[in-house]
Amino acid sequence: MLVQALIKSNTYFDSVSLMSLSTKANQIEEVEQAIIAMGTEMNKEVIKNVGLMTPDVETAGASDLMIVVKAATDELCETAFEKINDLFTKKNSGKKGKNDIKYSTISSAADHNPEANLAIIAVNGAYAAREAKRALENDLHVMMFSDNVSIEDEIELKRLAHEKGLFMMGPDCGTAIIGNTALCFANAVRKGNIGIVGASGTGSQEVSVRIHEFGFGISQLIGTGGRDLKEEVGGIMMLDGIQALEDDEETKVIVVISKPPAPSVEEKVLAKIKTCKKPVVVWFVGGNEEKITEAGAHFAKMSKEAALKAVLLAGADESKLNKRALNIPLIEEVRTKLTPEQKYVRGLFSGGTLADEAMHAAMEKFDNVYSNIQRNPEYRLKDRYTSQEHTFIDFGDDEYTQGKPHPMIDPSTRLERFIQEAKDPSVGAIVMDFVIGYGAHEDPVGAFLPAIIEAKQQAEQEGRHLEIIGYVLGTELDPQNYEEQINKLLAADVTHASSMQNAGLLAREFVVKGE
C-alpha cells in the first residue's frame, strides 16, 4: 500500500464539511484509507498515529488543507485524488438559496444581518475559541460544535457569555433546538411546552423523541457541552439554561439531563432547581434519587422515565399513553435460545449517553461490566480493541474518532467491531443504536444490514443463536424514513426496541441465567 498526500495551501473548510468529505472519500472504491483535515498539529499527530504520515504532511501549516490517501498503487492514489477533488467541486457548486452569502468574518456577517442572534461555530478546535469570542463580542449567542477547545478557553467564553446575557453552548455541543429550529444533530419533533437543558447530546435527543412519541413537544432544547458540569466549569451554561427556561413563557416543564456531574456542581444545579418556579425533571445518568427529590425535583432513573414524567407534569392523561412495556414473553423466548456459554452483552453505540444508559442498566445486575466510559478505572477497558465480559463502547468518544468522522456520520469503525463481536461464542446479545435526524447518516441501518445478515447466518452454521437488539432514535418527521429503518431491522430478524431504555433492559435480561 502507498500513502500520498495533497496539500492545498491556505485553503480552509469547516470541520463539519471535512467530516462529511472524509466519509465520502473513504467510500471511494480505490481508497484503502483517507483523511481530509486542516494541517493543525493535533491532526498531524492523528495522521502519524494511524501510519499515514508523509513529508508533505509534516510541513503543512495550520491554514493548509491536507488530503491523505492510502491505496494499492500510485495510479489508484491519483484516481482517488481526482475523485476527492470532484467531491470538493460538487460541494462548492451545490444548490444555494438566493439569500446564501459567504462572509469572511463573523463581524461582517453580523453587520450585514442585524436580525441574526446566534452563531454556530464549526471550525477546527484550534480556531474555535477565537471565533466564538468574536461572536459573543458581536452580541450573538454561540453554539460551538467544535471540540478540542481548552477548558480554560471554555471557562473564559462562558463567563463572558454569562456577563452579556448570552448562551455559550459548547464546546462539543452537537444538539440544540432553538425556536423550533433543529441545530446540528437533532431530530424533527413537534413544538410544545417542555424545555430541555442538557449536557448530553444523544441523551437530549432521546428524551426529545420520547416526548414527541407521547404526543407532546419541545419549547427549547439548550445544549451546554459535555464538560459544563465538571468542577472547573461549574455548570455555568446549565445554570443559565435553567434560568432561561424558567423565564420562557412557552416552557411549562423543564427537563435537566447530564451524565454524572461533579459533586460540587451537582449541589449548585440542585440549589438552582430548588428555587425554580416550574416543575423540573432531572435525569442524571446513575444519579442519586434522594438528593434530587430533596431539591424538589422529579427524579428520573432512565430516559423514557424522564420523558414520561415530563409529559405527565405537562398535563398528559397517563391512562391514554402507550408506555411500551418490556416484552416479557420475548425475554423468556430468547433466554431459551442462548447456550449457557452465551452470557455476555456487547453494546456498540454511536451516542455516549445511550451507551451510558445501557451500561448502567447492566450494572444493576452484573458486577463485570466494562467500558471505555466507565468512571471506575477498575472497569475501564484495558484495550479498546478487545472486549471484556459485558462491554459497552461509546464510539463517539475521542479515542475512536481521532482522524475520523463521528460514528453518527461514518459507521465504519463500529461496523468493524460488530463483525468482531458477532464471532465471539461467549456473546449472547449485541445491542446497537441507529441515530437518524438532521446531520446523521442517511441510512444507518442499511449500512449494517449485510454484516448483520452474514453474522446471523454464520452463528446459525456454528449452532448458536445470535440475538441482536437495534434501536432507531428518531421520529416520523425526520429526513430519513423512520419506519423504513425499523422495517429493515425487522426483516433482518433483529429485535427492535422502542426506546433506548427498553433496548438496554432487553439486552440485560436476555443474557441473565437462572431466573
Short mmCIF file of C-alpha atoms in Angstrom, two decimals, residues 8 13 21 24 65 67 81-96 102:
data_model
loop_
_atom_site.label_atom_id
_atom_site.label_comp_id
_atom_site.label_asym_id
_atom_site.label_seq_id
_atom_site.Cartn_x
_atom_site.Cartn_y
_atom_site.Cartn_z
CA LYS A 8 -3.67 22.85 -0.52
CA PHE A 13 -13.03 24.25 5.26
CA LEU A 21 -15.98 14.80 2.83
CA LYS A 24 -17.29 10.11 1.22
CA LEU A 65 -5.85 21.63 3.81
CA ILE A 67 -5.78 15.28 1.76
CA PHE A 81 -7.32 12.37 -5.60
CA GLU A 82 -9.30 13.10 -8.76
CA LYS A 83 -12.47 11.70 -7.24
CA ILE A 84 -11.90 13.61 -3.99
CA ASN A 85 -11.42 16.80 -5.97
CA ASP A 86 -14.77 16.06 -7.61
CA LEU A 87 -16.30 15.88 -4.14
CA PHE A 88 -14.96 19.35 -3.37
CA THR A 89 -16.23 20.64 -6.71
CA LYS A 90 -19.71 19.26 -6.08
CA LYS A 91 -19.71 20.78 -2.61
CA ASN A 92 -18.73 24.22 -3.88
CA SER A 93 -21.25 24.11 -6.73
CA GLY A 94 -24.06 22.78 -4.54
CA LYS A 95 -27.52 24.29 -4.75
CA LYS A 96 -27.63 27.62 -2.95
CA LYS A 102 -20.46 33.90 2.23
#
